[in-house]
Short mmCIF file of C-alpha atoms in Angstrom, two decimals:
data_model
loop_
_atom_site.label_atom_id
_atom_site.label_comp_id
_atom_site.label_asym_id
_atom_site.label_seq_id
_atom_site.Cartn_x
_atom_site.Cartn_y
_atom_site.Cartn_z
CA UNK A 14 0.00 0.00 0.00
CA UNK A 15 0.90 3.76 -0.05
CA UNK A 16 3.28 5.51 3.10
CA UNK A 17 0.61 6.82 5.16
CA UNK A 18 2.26 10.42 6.68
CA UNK A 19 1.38 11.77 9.84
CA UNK A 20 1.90 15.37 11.00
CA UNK A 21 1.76 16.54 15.08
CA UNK A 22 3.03 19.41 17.27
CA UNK A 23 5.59 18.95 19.76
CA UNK A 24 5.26 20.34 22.32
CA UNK A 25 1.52 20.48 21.37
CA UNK A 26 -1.08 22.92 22.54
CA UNK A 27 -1.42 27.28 21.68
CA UNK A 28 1.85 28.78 21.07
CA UNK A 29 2.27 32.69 22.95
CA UNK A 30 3.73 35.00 20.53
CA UNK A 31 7.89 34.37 21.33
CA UNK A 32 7.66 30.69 22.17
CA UNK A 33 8.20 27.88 19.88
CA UNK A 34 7.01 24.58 18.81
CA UNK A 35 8.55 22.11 16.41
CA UNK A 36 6.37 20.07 13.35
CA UNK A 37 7.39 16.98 13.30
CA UNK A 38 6.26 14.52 10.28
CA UNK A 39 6.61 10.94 10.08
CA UNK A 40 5.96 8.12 7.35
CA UNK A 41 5.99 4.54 7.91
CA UNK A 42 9.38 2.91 6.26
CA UNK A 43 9.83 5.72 3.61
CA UNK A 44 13.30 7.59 3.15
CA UNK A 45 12.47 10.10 0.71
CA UNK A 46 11.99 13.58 1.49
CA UNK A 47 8.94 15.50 3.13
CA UNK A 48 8.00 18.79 1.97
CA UNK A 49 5.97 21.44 4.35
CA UNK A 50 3.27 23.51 3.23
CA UNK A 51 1.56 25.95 5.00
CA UNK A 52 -2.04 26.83 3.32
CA UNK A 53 -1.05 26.23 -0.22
CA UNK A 54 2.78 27.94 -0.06
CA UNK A 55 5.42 25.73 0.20
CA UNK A 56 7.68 26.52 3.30
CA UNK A 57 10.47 24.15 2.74
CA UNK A 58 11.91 20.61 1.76
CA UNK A 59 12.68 19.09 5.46
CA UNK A 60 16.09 17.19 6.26
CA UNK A 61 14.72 14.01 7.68
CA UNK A 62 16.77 11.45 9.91
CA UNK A 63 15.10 8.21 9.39
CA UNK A 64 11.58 8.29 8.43
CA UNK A 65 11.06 11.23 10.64
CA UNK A 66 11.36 15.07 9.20
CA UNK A 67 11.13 18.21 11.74
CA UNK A 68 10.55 22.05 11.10
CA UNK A 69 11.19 24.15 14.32
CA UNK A 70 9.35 27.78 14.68
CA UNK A 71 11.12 29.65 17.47
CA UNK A 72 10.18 33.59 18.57
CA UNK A 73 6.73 33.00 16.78
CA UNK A 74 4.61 35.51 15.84
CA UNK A 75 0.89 35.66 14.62
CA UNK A 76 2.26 35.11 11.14
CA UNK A 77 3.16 31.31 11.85
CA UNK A 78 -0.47 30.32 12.56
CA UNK A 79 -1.83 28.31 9.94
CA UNK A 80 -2.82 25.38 8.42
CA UNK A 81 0.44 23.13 8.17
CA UNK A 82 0.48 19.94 5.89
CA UNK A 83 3.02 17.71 4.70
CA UNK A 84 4.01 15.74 1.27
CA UNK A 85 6.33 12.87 1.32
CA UNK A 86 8.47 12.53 -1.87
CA UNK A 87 10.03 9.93 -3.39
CA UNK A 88 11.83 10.69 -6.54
CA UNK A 89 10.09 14.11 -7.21
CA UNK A 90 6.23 12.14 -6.89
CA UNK A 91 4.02 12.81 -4.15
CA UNK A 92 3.29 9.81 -2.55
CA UNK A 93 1.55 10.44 0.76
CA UNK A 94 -0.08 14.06 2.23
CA UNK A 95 -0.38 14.35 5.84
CA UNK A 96 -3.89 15.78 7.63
CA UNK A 97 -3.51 19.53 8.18
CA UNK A 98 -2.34 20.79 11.62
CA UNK A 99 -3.67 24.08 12.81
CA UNK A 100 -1.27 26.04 14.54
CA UNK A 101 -2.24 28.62 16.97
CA UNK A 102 -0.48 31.60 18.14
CA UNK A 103 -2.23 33.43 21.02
CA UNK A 104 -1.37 35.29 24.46
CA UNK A 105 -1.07 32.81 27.12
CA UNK A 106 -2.66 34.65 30.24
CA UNK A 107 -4.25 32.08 32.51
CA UNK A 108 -2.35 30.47 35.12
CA UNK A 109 -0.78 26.65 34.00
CA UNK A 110 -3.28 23.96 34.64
CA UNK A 111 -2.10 20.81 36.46
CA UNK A 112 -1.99 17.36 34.99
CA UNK A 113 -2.60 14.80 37.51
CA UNK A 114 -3.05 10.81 36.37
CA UNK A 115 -4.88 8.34 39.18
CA UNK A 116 -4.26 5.41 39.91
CA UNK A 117 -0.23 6.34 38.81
CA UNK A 118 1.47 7.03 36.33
CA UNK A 119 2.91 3.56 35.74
CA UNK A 120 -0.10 1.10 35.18
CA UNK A 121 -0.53 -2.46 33.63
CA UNK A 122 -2.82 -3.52 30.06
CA UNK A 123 -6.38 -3.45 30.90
CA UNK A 124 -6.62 -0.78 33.76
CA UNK A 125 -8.79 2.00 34.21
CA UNK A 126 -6.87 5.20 34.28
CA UNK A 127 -8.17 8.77 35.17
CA UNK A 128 -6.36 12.40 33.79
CA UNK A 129 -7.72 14.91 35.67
CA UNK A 130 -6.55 18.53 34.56
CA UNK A 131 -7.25 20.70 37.58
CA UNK A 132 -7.47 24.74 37.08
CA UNK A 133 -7.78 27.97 39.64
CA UNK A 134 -9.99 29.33 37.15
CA UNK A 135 -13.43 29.30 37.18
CA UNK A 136 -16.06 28.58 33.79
CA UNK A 137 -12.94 27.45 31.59
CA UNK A 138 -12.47 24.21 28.93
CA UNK A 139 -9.68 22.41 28.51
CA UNK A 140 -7.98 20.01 25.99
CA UNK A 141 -5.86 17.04 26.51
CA UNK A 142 -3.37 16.88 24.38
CA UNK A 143 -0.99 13.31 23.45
CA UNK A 144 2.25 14.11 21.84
CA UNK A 145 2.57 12.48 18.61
CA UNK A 146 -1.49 12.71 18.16
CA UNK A 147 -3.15 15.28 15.68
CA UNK A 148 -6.59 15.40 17.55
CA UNK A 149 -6.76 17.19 21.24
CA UNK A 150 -9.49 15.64 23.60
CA UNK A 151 -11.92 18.00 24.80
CA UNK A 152 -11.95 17.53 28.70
CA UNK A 153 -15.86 17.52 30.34
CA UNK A 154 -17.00 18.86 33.71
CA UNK A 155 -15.39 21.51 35.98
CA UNK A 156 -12.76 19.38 36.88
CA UNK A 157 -11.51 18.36 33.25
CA UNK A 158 -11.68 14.40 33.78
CA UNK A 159 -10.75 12.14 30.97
CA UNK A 160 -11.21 8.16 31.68
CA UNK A 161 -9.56 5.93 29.62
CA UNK A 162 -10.89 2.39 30.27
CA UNK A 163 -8.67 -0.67 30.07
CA UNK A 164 -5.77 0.79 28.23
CA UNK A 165 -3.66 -0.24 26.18
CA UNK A 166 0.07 -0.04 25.22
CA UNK A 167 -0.72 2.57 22.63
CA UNK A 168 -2.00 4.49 25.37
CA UNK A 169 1.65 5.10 26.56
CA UNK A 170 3.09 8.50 26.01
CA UNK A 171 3.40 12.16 26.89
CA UNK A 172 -0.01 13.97 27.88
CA UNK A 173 -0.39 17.56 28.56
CA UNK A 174 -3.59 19.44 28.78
CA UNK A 175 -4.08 23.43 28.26
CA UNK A 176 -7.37 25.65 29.79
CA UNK A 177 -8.94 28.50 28.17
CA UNK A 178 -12.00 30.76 29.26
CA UNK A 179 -15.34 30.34 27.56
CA UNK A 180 -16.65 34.02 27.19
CA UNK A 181 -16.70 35.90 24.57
CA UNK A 182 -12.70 36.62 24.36
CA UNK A 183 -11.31 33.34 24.59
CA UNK A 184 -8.42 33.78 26.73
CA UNK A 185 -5.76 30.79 26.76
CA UNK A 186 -3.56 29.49 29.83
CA UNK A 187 0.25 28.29 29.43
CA UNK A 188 0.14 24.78 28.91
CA UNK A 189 0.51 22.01 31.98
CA UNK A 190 3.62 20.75 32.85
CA UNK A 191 3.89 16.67 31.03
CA UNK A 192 3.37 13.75 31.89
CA UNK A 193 4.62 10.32 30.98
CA UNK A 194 1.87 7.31 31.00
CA UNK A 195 3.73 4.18 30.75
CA UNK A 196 1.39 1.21 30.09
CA UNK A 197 2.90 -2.28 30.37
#
């Protein structure tokens, strides 16, 4: 079958104007080359080391939000395109959120594991982010619980989650510090 290309954030979550963020791009077994666009402008041809090709923004500004997407080349013929990856670029002025996993950080195949993403401030949403994932979870409730039941290996990895306010100026927090599930 064809490469199939993936495209994710890392860290992810809102960039403030002056931080940065890295694009990372990935394809299963290829070693050509990946090209970024952003909307339909290509930025640049990325070096890749092994399958893997990254594109850092540092000191970003509102001009580096976007819709990212990436081709992967082989020979000069588009093979794969990734999903696009919205990039956002606002002030962070809420306080950090805290991550917090229950039963532990370290659990075994088949448990039932809580992330609870705890804020001072009131009448906010947050998202759950997984590096390496495209999609952010939208946390429920005032607490900003997310269940996973009876995970799985592929559950493993580095989750963050990031707050913002839901009135009419949505106002974005700094994102939580990480933390590493490790499911074995």
């Amino acid at each position: 079958g064809s490469p199939t290309i993936s495209i994710f954030q890392k860290p992810p979550g809102v960039i403030p104007p002056g931080g940065s963020t890295t694009i990372c791009c990935t394809c299963q077994g290829g070693y050509g080359s990946f090209v970024l666009y952003k909307g339909s402008r290509q930025l640049r041809t990325l070096e890749q080391s092994g399958s893997r090709a990254e594109f850092s923004i540092s000191n970003a500004t509102y001009e580096d939000r976007g819709t990212y997407i990436c081709h992967y080349l082989e020979g000069g013929t588009v093979l794969a395109r990734s999903s696009e990856l919205e990039v956002s670029v606002e002030e962070l002025r809420l306080p950090r959120p805290n991550l917090s996993v229950l039963p532990g950080h370290k659990v075994t195949v088949g448990a039932d594991v809580m992330l609870r993403c705890t804020t001072a401030h009131p009448s906010t949403g947050c998202y759950l982010y997984l590096e390496g994932q495209i999609r952010a979870q939208l946390l429920s409730g005032e607490q900003g619980d997310y269940n996973l039941s009876h995970v799985q290996e592929g559950d493993s990895g580095r989750y963050s989650c990031q707050c913002y306010t839901v009135n009419a100026s949505r106002e974005w927090s700094a994102v939580s510090k990480a933390l590493d599930l490790v499911v074995r």
